[in-house]
Short mmCIF file of C-alpha atoms and ligand atoms in Angstrom, two decimals:
data_model
loop_
_atom_site.label_atom_id
_atom_site.label_comp_id
_atom_site.label_asym_id
_atom_site.label_seq_id
_atom_site.Cartn_x
_atom_site.Cartn_y
_atom_site.Cartn_z
CA MET A 1 10.21 -54.66 -69.31
CA VAL A 2 12.08 -57.94 -68.92
CA ASP A 3 10.45 -60.34 -66.21
CA TYR A 4 13.24 -62.02 -64.22
CA ARG A 5 11.81 -64.98 -62.59
CA ILE A 6 11.72 -68.71 -63.57
CA VAL A 7 8.78 -70.67 -62.88
CA VAL A 8 9.50 -74.24 -62.40
CA PRO A 9 7.22 -77.17 -64.70
CA SER A 10 5.23 -78.47 -61.82
CA GLY A 11 3.83 -73.85 -60.82
CA ILE A 12 7.09 -73.13 -58.26
CA VAL A 13 8.06 -69.40 -58.84
CA PHE A 14 11.51 -67.82 -58.77
CA ASP A 15 11.85 -64.38 -58.78
CA PHE A 16 14.63 -62.57 -58.74
CA ASN A 17 13.51 -59.16 -60.78
CA ASN A 18 13.91 -57.65 -56.83
CA MET A 19 17.81 -58.55 -57.90
CA MET A 20 18.20 -56.50 -60.57
CA GLY A 21 17.82 -52.88 -60.96
CA ALA A 22 19.20 -49.22 -59.65
CA GLY A 23 21.70 -49.80 -56.94
CA ARG A 24 21.50 -54.26 -57.41
CA LEU A 25 22.42 -56.97 -60.30
CA GLN A 26 23.06 -55.48 -63.07
CA PRO A 27 21.93 -57.75 -66.15
CA GLN A 28 24.56 -57.47 -68.39
CA GLU A 29 27.05 -58.53 -65.34
CA VAL A 30 25.01 -61.57 -64.55
CA GLU A 31 24.84 -62.65 -67.31
CA GLN A 32 28.80 -62.60 -68.05
CA ALA A 33 29.33 -64.03 -64.54
CA LEU A 34 26.59 -66.76 -65.33
CA GLN A 35 28.22 -67.66 -68.60
CA GLN A 36 31.85 -67.92 -66.76
CA GLN A 37 31.39 -68.75 -62.90
CA GLY A 38 28.10 -69.94 -63.92
CA ALA A 39 29.82 -72.63 -66.02
CA VAL A 40 32.14 -73.50 -64.08
CA ALA A 41 30.14 -73.94 -61.27
CA GLU A 42 27.43 -76.12 -63.29
CA LYS A 43 30.49 -78.03 -64.48
CA ALA A 44 31.54 -78.66 -61.17
CA VAL A 45 27.66 -79.63 -59.38
CA CYS A 46 27.38 -82.32 -63.21
CA GLU A 47 30.19 -83.89 -61.55
CA LEU A 48 29.22 -84.02 -57.83
CA ARG A 49 26.21 -85.72 -59.20
CA ARG A 50 28.27 -88.75 -61.31
CA SER A 51 30.94 -89.00 -59.27
CA GLY A 52 29.38 -88.86 -55.53
CA PHE A 53 32.53 -86.24 -54.85
CA ALA A 54 32.93 -82.67 -53.85
CA LYS A 55 36.44 -81.16 -55.09
CA LYS A 56 39.20 -81.52 -51.89
CA HIS A 57 36.26 -82.81 -49.35
CA LEU A 58 37.83 -84.57 -46.69
CA SER A 59 35.78 -85.56 -44.32
CA LYS A 60 37.04 -84.75 -40.16
CA ASP A 61 40.14 -87.57 -40.21
CA GLY A 62 41.12 -86.53 -43.24
CA THR A 63 40.72 -88.89 -45.33
CA PRO A 64 38.25 -88.59 -49.18
CA GLU A 65 34.51 -89.31 -48.19
CA HIS A 66 31.67 -89.31 -50.75
CA VAL A 67 29.44 -86.26 -50.99
CA TYR A 68 26.00 -88.03 -52.25
CA PHE A 69 23.38 -85.17 -50.96
CA PRO A 70 22.00 -85.10 -54.69
CA ARG A 71 21.36 -88.71 -54.71
CA MET A 72 18.90 -89.30 -52.45
CA PRO A 73 15.82 -87.88 -54.54
CA TYR A 74 16.63 -91.28 -57.01
CA ILE A 75 15.91 -94.56 -55.37
CA ALA A 76 18.04 -97.10 -56.44
CA ASP A 77 20.86 -99.70 -55.60
CA GLY A 78 23.45 -97.74 -54.64
CA ASN A 79 22.09 -95.10 -53.32
CA PRO A 80 20.83 -94.03 -50.46
CA ASN A 81 17.38 -94.51 -50.74
CA THR A 82 16.49 -98.34 -52.26
CA GLU A 83 13.48 -99.95 -52.89
CA GLN A 84 14.14 -102.09 -49.65
CA SER A 85 14.80 -98.49 -47.36
CA ILE A 86 12.22 -97.09 -48.72
CA ILE A 87 9.66 -100.79 -47.79
CA LYS A 88 10.96 -100.22 -44.45
CA LEU A 89 10.48 -96.53 -43.88
CA MET A 90 6.75 -97.80 -44.51
CA ARG A 91 6.20 -101.32 -42.65
CA TYR A 92 7.99 -97.85 -40.03
CA SER A 93 5.60 -96.39 -40.18
CA LYS A 94 3.03 -99.28 -40.02
CA HIS A 95 3.78 -100.12 -36.47
CA LEU A 96 4.20 -97.00 -35.48
CA ARG A 97 0.75 -96.46 -35.60
CA SER A 98 0.94 -99.49 -32.66
CA LYS A 99 2.87 -96.58 -30.17
CA ASP A 100 0.94 -94.02 -28.48
CA VAL A 101 4.10 -91.83 -28.31
CA VAL A 102 7.51 -91.55 -30.71
CA ILE A 103 10.70 -88.81 -29.38
CA PHE A 104 13.00 -88.51 -31.28
CA LEU A 105 16.55 -86.70 -29.66
CA GLY A 106 18.28 -85.09 -32.21
CA VAL A 107 20.37 -81.90 -32.77
CA GLY A 108 21.61 -79.83 -35.81
CA GLY A 109 21.30 -82.53 -39.07
CA SER A 110 19.42 -85.12 -36.85
CA TYR A 111 16.56 -82.17 -35.89
CA LEU A 112 15.89 -79.67 -38.23
CA GLY A 113 15.22 -80.53 -41.11
CA ASN A 114 12.64 -83.90 -39.12
CA LYS A 115 11.59 -80.55 -36.60
CA VAL A 116 10.07 -79.21 -40.91
CA LEU A 117 8.48 -81.72 -41.81
CA PHE A 118 6.39 -82.74 -38.72
CA ASP A 119 5.44 -78.20 -38.65
CA ALA A 120 4.38 -78.31 -42.35
CA PHE A 121 2.79 -81.98 -42.24
CA GLY A 122 1.43 -82.88 -37.89
CA GLY A 123 1.31 -79.28 -36.62
CA TYR A 124 0.54 -77.47 -34.19
CA HIS A 125 -3.11 -80.17 -33.79
CA TRP A 126 -0.94 -83.15 -33.79
CA ASN A 127 -0.89 -83.46 -30.73
CA THR A 128 -3.65 -82.85 -29.31
CA SER A 129 -6.06 -84.39 -32.29
CA ALA A 130 -6.89 -87.85 -32.55
CA THR A 131 -8.95 -87.07 -36.09
CA LEU A 132 -5.07 -85.46 -36.87
CA ARG A 133 -3.48 -88.38 -36.30
CA GLN A 134 -5.60 -91.06 -37.72
CA GLY A 135 -3.87 -93.20 -36.27
CA GLN A 136 0.05 -92.07 -35.23
CA PRO A 137 1.43 -91.55 -33.27
CA CYS A 138 1.94 -87.97 -30.93
CA ILE A 139 5.88 -86.14 -31.71
CA TYR A 140 7.56 -84.73 -29.88
CA PHE A 141 11.45 -84.34 -29.56
CA SER A 142 14.10 -82.99 -27.42
CA GLY A 143 17.79 -83.59 -27.51
CA ASN A 144 18.25 -80.60 -29.35
CA ASN A 145 19.29 -78.74 -26.51
CA LEU A 146 20.87 -79.77 -22.58
CA ASP A 147 18.45 -76.96 -21.45
CA PRO A 148 17.68 -79.47 -18.25
CA VAL A 149 14.29 -78.03 -17.76
CA ASP A 150 13.46 -78.19 -21.51
CA CYS A 151 13.77 -82.38 -21.08
CA ASN A 152 11.68 -82.27 -17.41
CA SER A 153 9.23 -80.13 -19.20
CA LEU A 154 9.15 -83.54 -21.88
CA LEU A 155 9.61 -86.21 -19.14
CA PHE A 156 7.04 -84.54 -16.83
CA LYS A 157 4.78 -84.44 -19.84
CA MET A 158 4.95 -87.89 -20.30
CA ARG A 159 4.24 -89.06 -17.01
CA ARG A 160 1.43 -87.18 -16.77
CA MET A 161 0.26 -89.52 -19.58
CA ALA A 162 1.34 -92.33 -18.79
CA GLY A 163 -1.17 -91.46 -15.89
CA VAL A 164 -3.79 -91.33 -17.81
CA SER A 165 -3.11 -94.58 -18.83
CA ALA A 166 -2.82 -96.05 -15.96
CA GLN A 167 -6.71 -95.19 -15.68
CA GLU A 168 -7.61 -96.49 -18.19
CA GLY A 169 -5.61 -99.89 -17.45
CA LYS A 170 -2.93 -99.74 -20.47
CA LYS A 171 0.22 -98.80 -20.18
CA LEU A 172 1.34 -95.79 -22.21
CA LYS A 173 4.05 -96.79 -25.58
CA ILE A 174 6.53 -95.13 -25.71
CA MET A 175 9.59 -95.55 -28.95
CA LEU A 176 12.92 -93.20 -28.58
CA VAL A 177 14.95 -92.17 -31.08
CA PRO A 178 17.74 -90.99 -31.39
CA ILE A 179 19.24 -89.99 -34.44
CA SER A 180 22.70 -89.22 -34.34
CA LYS A 181 25.42 -90.66 -37.61
CA SER A 182 27.91 -89.96 -35.30
CA GLY A 183 26.30 -91.81 -32.17
CA THR A 184 28.21 -90.23 -30.05
CA THR A 185 26.73 -86.07 -29.64
CA LEU A 186 26.29 -84.86 -26.50
CA GLU A 187 23.43 -83.16 -26.54
CA THR A 188 21.78 -86.12 -28.53
CA ILE A 189 23.61 -89.38 -25.99
CA SER A 190 22.84 -87.19 -23.01
CA ALA A 191 18.64 -86.58 -23.81
CA PHE A 192 18.37 -90.21 -25.24
CA THR A 193 20.57 -91.72 -22.03
CA TYR A 194 18.06 -89.46 -19.27
CA PHE A 195 14.82 -90.82 -21.23
CA TYR A 196 15.55 -94.22 -20.89
CA ALA A 197 16.47 -94.14 -17.79
CA ASN A 198 13.65 -92.17 -16.25
CA LEU A 199 11.15 -93.97 -18.57
CA SER A 200 11.81 -98.25 -18.31
CA GLN A 201 11.41 -97.32 -14.49
CA ASN A 202 8.13 -96.33 -14.70
CA ALA A 203 5.56 -99.45 -14.39
CA ASP A 204 3.21 -97.49 -16.54
CA ILE A 205 4.99 -97.07 -19.47
CA ASP A 206 6.15 -99.99 -22.18
CA LEU A 207 9.30 -98.63 -23.26
CA ASP A 208 10.78 -99.62 -26.95
CA CYS A 209 13.51 -98.34 -28.84
CA THR A 210 14.67 -97.11 -32.72
CA VAL A 211 18.20 -96.48 -33.51
CA VAL A 212 19.12 -93.89 -36.03
CA THR A 213 22.53 -93.88 -36.77
CA ASP A 214 26.27 -94.83 -39.29
CA LEU A 215 24.91 -98.54 -39.10
CA GLN A 216 28.50 -99.57 -40.72
CA ALA A 217 30.88 -97.85 -38.05
CA PRO A 218 32.72 -100.66 -36.13
CA ILE A 219 30.57 -101.48 -33.51
CA GLY A 220 33.99 -100.85 -30.51
CA SER A 221 32.55 -96.79 -31.36
CA ALA A 222 29.24 -97.10 -32.06
CA PRO A 223 28.05 -96.61 -29.37
CA LEU A 224 23.86 -97.06 -30.24
CA LEU A 225 24.89 -99.14 -32.58
CA GLN A 226 26.33 -101.55 -29.87
CA LEU A 227 22.74 -100.70 -27.57
CA ALA A 228 20.85 -101.84 -30.32
CA GLU A 229 22.32 -104.81 -31.10
CA LYS A 230 21.76 -106.32 -27.44
CA PHE A 231 17.91 -105.13 -27.27
CA GLY A 232 17.81 -105.90 -30.56
CA TRP A 233 16.39 -102.75 -31.75
CA GLU A 234 15.43 -101.05 -35.12
CA ARG A 235 17.49 -99.96 -36.65
CA PHE A 236 18.40 -97.09 -39.64
CA ASP A 237 20.86 -96.29 -41.58
CA ILE A 238 22.49 -92.41 -42.19
CA LYS A 239 24.44 -93.88 -44.72
CA GLU A 240 28.28 -92.85 -45.73
CA GLY A 241 27.95 -89.22 -47.85
CA ILE A 242 24.80 -88.40 -46.43
CA GLY A 243 25.71 -85.23 -44.01
CA GLY A 244 24.02 -83.73 -40.75
CA ARG A 245 21.99 -80.70 -43.15
CA PHE A 246 21.72 -82.68 -46.20
CA SER A 247 20.30 -85.56 -44.63
CA ILE A 248 16.67 -84.67 -44.69
CA MET A 249 15.79 -87.33 -47.52
CA THR A 250 17.10 -90.34 -46.61
CA ASP A 251 16.31 -93.03 -43.31
CA PRO A 252 17.47 -89.62 -40.91
CA GLY A 253 14.57 -86.99 -41.68
CA LEU A 254 12.07 -89.85 -43.29
CA VAL A 255 11.66 -92.13 -40.45
CA THR A 256 9.74 -88.11 -39.20
CA MET A 257 8.14 -88.83 -42.41
CA ALA A 258 6.92 -92.72 -41.30
CA ALA A 259 5.67 -91.07 -37.85
CA LEU A 260 3.73 -88.65 -40.20
CA GLY A 261 2.30 -90.90 -41.90
CA GLY A 262 3.39 -88.91 -44.47
CA ASP A 263 3.73 -89.16 -48.20
CA ILE A 264 7.97 -90.63 -48.33
CA GLU A 265 7.42 -91.42 -52.96
CA GLU A 266 5.59 -87.60 -52.72
CA PHE A 267 8.86 -85.64 -50.74
CA LEU A 268 12.03 -87.41 -53.33
CA ARG A 269 9.75 -86.93 -56.39
CA GLY A 270 9.44 -83.46 -55.90
CA ALA A 271 13.37 -83.18 -55.23
CA ARG A 272 13.72 -85.78 -57.92
CA ASP A 273 11.32 -83.96 -60.90
CA MET A 274 13.49 -79.97 -59.03
CA ASP A 275 17.07 -82.24 -60.52
CA ILE A 276 15.89 -82.93 -62.81
CA TYR A 277 15.15 -79.93 -64.83
CA CYS A 278 17.72 -78.11 -63.25
CA ARG A 279 20.32 -80.67 -64.38
CA GLN A 280 19.34 -80.41 -67.77
CA ALA A 281 17.54 -76.63 -68.02
CA GLU A 282 20.37 -74.27 -69.72
CA LEU A 283 22.67 -71.61 -67.63
CA ALA A 284 19.88 -68.98 -67.78
CA GLU A 285 16.69 -71.22 -66.88
CA ASN A 286 18.08 -73.42 -63.60
CA PRO A 287 17.30 -72.00 -60.80
CA ALA A 288 19.45 -73.15 -58.15
CA LEU A 289 22.29 -71.83 -60.02
CA LEU A 290 20.72 -68.56 -61.17
CA ASN A 291 19.55 -68.61 -56.84
CA ALA A 292 23.13 -68.95 -55.30
CA LEU A 293 24.78 -66.71 -58.54
CA LEU A 294 22.33 -63.46 -57.34
CA LYS A 295 23.02 -64.15 -53.86
CA PHE A 296 26.76 -64.05 -54.36
CA MET A 297 26.76 -61.51 -56.44
CA ALA A 298 25.28 -59.34 -54.37
CA TYR A 299 27.74 -60.81 -51.41
CA GLU A 300 30.55 -59.21 -53.29
CA ARG A 301 28.70 -55.88 -53.28
CA GLY A 302 28.86 -55.88 -49.30
CA ARG A 303 25.42 -58.21 -48.58
CA ASP A 304 26.79 -60.38 -46.50
CA ILE A 305 23.15 -61.66 -44.12
CA GLU A 306 20.89 -63.62 -45.73
CA VAL A 307 17.53 -63.12 -43.81
CA PHE A 308 14.84 -66.43 -44.82
CA MET A 309 11.84 -64.86 -44.43
CA PRO A 310 8.44 -67.38 -45.05
CA TYR A 311 5.15 -65.69 -44.92
CA SER A 312 3.76 -68.80 -42.76
CA MET A 313 3.82 -69.50 -39.46
CA ARG A 314 3.80 -73.47 -40.52
CA LEU A 315 7.10 -72.94 -42.08
CA LYS A 316 9.49 -70.97 -39.65
CA SER A 317 11.66 -74.12 -38.49
CA LEU A 318 12.38 -74.76 -42.63
CA SER A 319 14.32 -70.81 -41.55
CA GLU A 320 15.88 -72.23 -38.99
CA TRP A 321 16.91 -75.36 -41.16
CA TYR A 322 17.86 -72.82 -43.88
CA VAL A 323 19.83 -70.76 -41.40
CA GLN A 324 22.09 -74.56 -39.98
CA LEU A 325 22.81 -75.39 -44.02
CA LEU A 326 24.19 -71.60 -44.59
CA ALA A 327 25.67 -70.93 -42.12
CA GLU A 328 27.59 -74.78 -41.78
CA SER A 329 28.28 -74.66 -45.30
CA LEU A 330 29.36 -71.51 -46.75
CA GLY A 331 31.18 -70.55 -43.97
CA LYS A 332 34.28 -70.87 -43.99
CA ARG A 333 37.59 -69.10 -43.22
CA CYS A 334 39.53 -70.32 -46.29
CA ASN A 335 38.81 -70.94 -49.63
CA ARG A 336 39.71 -74.89 -51.26
CA GLU A 337 43.04 -73.68 -51.96
CA GLY A 338 44.00 -72.58 -48.30
CA GLU A 339 43.91 -68.75 -48.46
CA VAL A 340 41.38 -67.07 -45.58
CA VAL A 341 38.57 -65.84 -47.35
CA TYR A 342 36.00 -65.32 -44.42
CA TYR A 343 33.11 -66.68 -46.83
CA GLY A 344 29.96 -66.51 -46.12
CA ARG A 345 26.40 -65.14 -45.43
CA THR A 346 24.89 -64.57 -41.78
CA PRO A 347 21.54 -66.34 -41.79
CA ILE A 348 19.06 -64.77 -39.95
CA VAL A 349 15.33 -66.41 -39.32
CA ALA A 350 11.99 -64.26 -39.09
CA VAL A 351 9.30 -64.88 -40.96
CA GLY A 352 6.07 -62.89 -41.86
CA THR A 353 3.89 -61.10 -40.74
CA THR A 354 4.92 -61.66 -36.69
CA ASP A 355 8.68 -59.89 -38.08
CA MET A 356 7.82 -56.54 -39.98
CA HIS A 357 6.96 -55.85 -36.61
CA ALA A 358 10.31 -56.06 -35.53
CA GLN A 359 13.37 -56.83 -37.92
CA THR A 360 11.99 -54.68 -40.66
CA GLN A 361 12.99 -51.63 -39.45
CA GLN A 362 16.61 -53.14 -39.74
CA HIS A 363 15.95 -54.28 -43.53
CA GLN A 364 14.11 -51.69 -44.21
CA ASP A 365 16.34 -48.50 -43.29
CA GLY A 366 19.35 -50.37 -41.47
CA ARG A 367 23.04 -51.02 -43.11
CA LEU A 368 22.91 -51.80 -47.12
CA ASN A 369 23.83 -55.43 -45.90
CA LYS A 370 21.21 -57.36 -46.22
CA VAL A 371 19.61 -59.32 -49.22
CA VAL A 372 15.91 -61.06 -48.27
CA GLN A 373 14.46 -64.09 -49.60
CA PHE A 374 10.85 -64.19 -49.16
CA LEU A 375 9.27 -67.27 -49.65
CA GLU A 376 5.09 -67.73 -49.89
CA VAL A 377 2.52 -71.05 -50.22
CA ALA A 378 0.68 -69.14 -52.90
CA ASN A 379 -2.59 -71.21 -52.19
CA PRO A 380 -3.15 -71.63 -48.16
CA GLU A 381 -5.25 -74.28 -47.59
CA GLU A 382 -6.84 -72.68 -44.79
CA GLU A 383 -9.11 -69.68 -45.14
CA ALA A 384 -9.95 -67.46 -41.88
CA ILE A 385 -12.85 -64.65 -42.86
CA LEU A 386 -13.33 -61.39 -40.14
CA HIS A 387 -16.83 -60.20 -39.67
CA ASN A 388 -17.43 -57.28 -36.65
CA PRO A 389 -19.36 -59.10 -33.74
CA PHE A 390 -18.96 -55.59 -31.93
CA ALA A 391 -21.97 -54.13 -34.45
CA ASP A 392 -21.73 -50.36 -32.47
CA VAL A 393 -17.58 -49.96 -33.12
CA PRO A 394 -18.06 -48.73 -36.56
CA PHE A 395 -13.15 -49.42 -37.12
CA PHE A 396 -14.69 -53.02 -36.91
CA ASP A 397 -16.69 -52.66 -40.28
CA LYS A 398 -13.61 -51.31 -43.09
CA TYR A 399 -12.35 -55.80 -42.90
CA GLU A 400 -16.07 -57.68 -42.74
CA GLY A 401 -15.85 -60.32 -45.01
CA MET A 402 -11.57 -59.68 -45.91
CA ASP A 403 -9.60 -63.30 -45.31
CA MET A 404 -6.43 -62.95 -42.86
CA ALA A 405 -5.21 -65.01 -46.31
CA LYS A 406 -5.48 -61.98 -48.96
CA ALA A 407 -4.10 -59.62 -45.51
CA LEU A 408 -1.35 -61.89 -45.38
CA LYS A 409 0.01 -61.86 -49.06
CA ALA A 410 -0.92 -57.86 -48.71
CA ALA A 411 1.41 -57.76 -46.21
CA LEU A 412 4.17 -59.17 -47.96
CA ASN A 413 3.52 -57.63 -51.65
CA ALA A 414 4.11 -54.26 -48.84
CA ASN A 415 6.56 -55.39 -48.05
CA GLU A 416 8.59 -56.50 -50.61
CA ALA A 417 7.71 -53.18 -51.82
CA ALA A 418 9.11 -51.11 -50.33
CA LEU A 419 12.34 -53.09 -49.40
CA THR A 420 12.88 -52.49 -54.04
CA GLY A 421 11.82 -48.49 -53.18
CA ASP A 422 14.99 -48.13 -51.83
CA ASN A 423 16.35 -50.30 -54.16
CA ARG A 424 17.40 -53.01 -51.38
CA TYR A 425 18.42 -56.63 -52.64
CA ASN A 426 15.36 -59.08 -51.88
CA ALA A 427 13.94 -62.29 -54.01
CA ARG A 428 10.47 -63.82 -53.36
CA PHE A 429 10.20 -68.38 -53.99
CA THR A 430 6.64 -69.44 -54.53
CA LEU A 431 4.85 -72.70 -53.52
CA PRO A 432 1.69 -73.24 -55.32
CA LYS A 433 0.71 -75.10 -51.86
CA LEU A 434 2.21 -76.61 -49.10
CA ASN A 435 3.20 -80.41 -49.40
CA GLU A 436 5.21 -83.45 -49.80
CA TYR A 437 5.58 -82.89 -53.24
CA TYR A 438 6.53 -79.29 -53.00
CA LEU A 439 8.45 -79.18 -49.93
CA GLY A 440 10.45 -82.02 -51.03
CA GLN A 441 11.06 -79.50 -54.23
CA LEU A 442 12.53 -76.10 -51.86
CA MET A 443 14.54 -78.11 -49.60
CA TYR A 444 15.89 -80.29 -52.17
CA PHE A 445 16.35 -76.34 -54.94
CA LEU A 446 18.21 -75.13 -52.06
CA MET A 447 20.72 -77.61 -50.98
CA LEU A 448 21.70 -78.22 -54.37
CA THR A 449 21.56 -73.76 -54.46
CA ILE A 450 24.25 -74.34 -51.71
CA ALA A 451 26.14 -76.53 -54.12
CA TYR A 452 26.31 -74.61 -57.06
CA GLU A 453 27.18 -71.89 -54.14
CA GLY A 454 29.94 -73.32 -52.64
CA GLU A 455 32.07 -73.43 -56.03
CA LEU A 456 31.51 -70.12 -57.31
CA ALA A 457 32.82 -69.00 -53.81
CA ASP A 458 35.06 -72.56 -53.87
CA VAL A 459 34.95 -73.50 -50.48
CA ASP A 460 34.91 -77.02 -48.76
CA ALA A 461 30.01 -76.25 -48.81
CA PHE A 462 30.26 -79.99 -47.24
CA ASP A 463 32.92 -79.81 -44.34
CA GLN A 464 32.63 -77.84 -41.12
CA PRO A 465 35.97 -77.44 -39.18
CA GLY A 466 34.92 -74.48 -37.39
CA VAL A 467 32.42 -76.72 -35.05
CA GLU A 468 35.71 -78.45 -34.20
CA VAL A 469 37.11 -75.71 -32.18
CA TYR A 470 34.41 -75.17 -29.16
CA LYS A 471 33.78 -79.08 -29.17
CA LYS A 472 37.55 -79.97 -28.04
CA LEU A 473 36.72 -76.69 -24.84
CA MET A 474 33.93 -78.24 -24.04
CA LYS A 475 34.85 -81.76 -24.08
CA ALA A 476 37.71 -80.74 -21.43
CA GLN A 477 35.41 -78.61 -19.69
CA LEU A 478 33.17 -82.85 -18.41
O1 PA5 B 1 25.96 -80.77 -40.28
C1 PA5 B 1 26.29 -81.21 -39.40
O2 PA5 B 1 27.32 -82.31 -39.61
C2 PA5 B 1 26.05 -80.98 -38.03
O3 PA5 B 1 25.30 -80.83 -37.21
C3 PA5 B 1 25.20 -83.02 -37.64
O4 PA5 B 1 24.22 -82.57 -37.90
C4 PA5 B 1 24.94 -82.72 -34.98
O5 PA5 B 1 26.12 -81.65 -34.54
C5 PA5 B 1 24.43 -84.03 -34.86
O6 PA5 B 1 25.95 -84.68 -35.29
P1 PA5 B 1 25.52 -86.56 -35.01
O7 PA5 B 1 24.69 -86.69 -35.84
O8 PA5 B 1 26.96 -86.85 -35.41
O9 PA5 B 1 25.18 -86.56 -33.49
#
């Protein structure tokens, strides 16, 4: 039997055996599509890498705009990351060690990737464990909603922490970091002004700010930049050609890596190795192209929902990041010729095993309209071994000595086998482990996949005209 899987030299595996077979895709049709549409998409992505332009892509203002995400992994003058920008981030990382708290304020592409980094490399106990932080600050996020309850709960928390610091005769040192390319997004600006107004009045708080925005914007239309100039705040750039959901490997995402004291160079090295591998691979060995092609072909056969299901709580926010990447990039009314196509899969966040008790019934028995994308970490860094503390209840003996990680894997294998047994489309990515290098590989791989699928479907993967409609209606009310 043919084994349909690609093992990238780093050890990441893309297993697409279950996209193929009865009721699913046939090897000959995939091979044919690869040599025809796949080859065209490959050429277009090469051109994107070379020129920095994607076919017919225009900015919101209708002018040609660069798409530089494929340059993010390469540290070089003229690229989104330069030696100086990386040095600046590293200095900033050290500087943040003098702060007690950093609050990142942003939404969409100026938040989701940052939360992935926090959950993967900080996690549940970051804010309560000084041992884990090793001198880096506590990290919080806000501004990703217009929810007063959410904002107030963080504000109260800051006041409580400031009260504790005051009892120790110190001020609580807080760094507020609004992240916004436009500098005018309502969620971010509301949260920033709300926190600034409240925290700067508090005598027990020493407040500082850093702005992350488009530093080339005309100052008159860049409120965050105006403030940074006026108060002398630190600033980081969201460069031309870097759009929200494709920005995680540049300043707006890397500031969170800096706050965590994470390894920025490893993160970029992972992305770079993935880019080099995909660039040099034969069509049939290019995992990003194949991932795009198989999902595109499945879509043409009615699979217009993609369930992204990591078997890891720490990676749930990766699924949320992927929702934006897929939905905003490929959910398009018109193709690049202006014809109405209503393209795109609806992304669904799921996490194993939690959602096996919630969504799997629908995945297994519901309409034949889904692709389930599994993600596993082969070697989780922790184990949890079960022992029976209830000697007089023999039921518990059967799990004596069981490692929870083994059960997690068994659950994934079972879910996968159950779907496959009913000829339902599914695929699996395996990361050898969760670290900066492999996360960089995976996130870049997903962005590249989306660029390929944009080419296959002939839609502009880098704009989001649909969100302007509600924005106009909302502005009229405020
Ligand atoms: O992907 C996108 O472009 C959007 O999700 C934006 O990131 C989001 O709307 C926030 O925009 P800004 O960074 O301008 O505040």
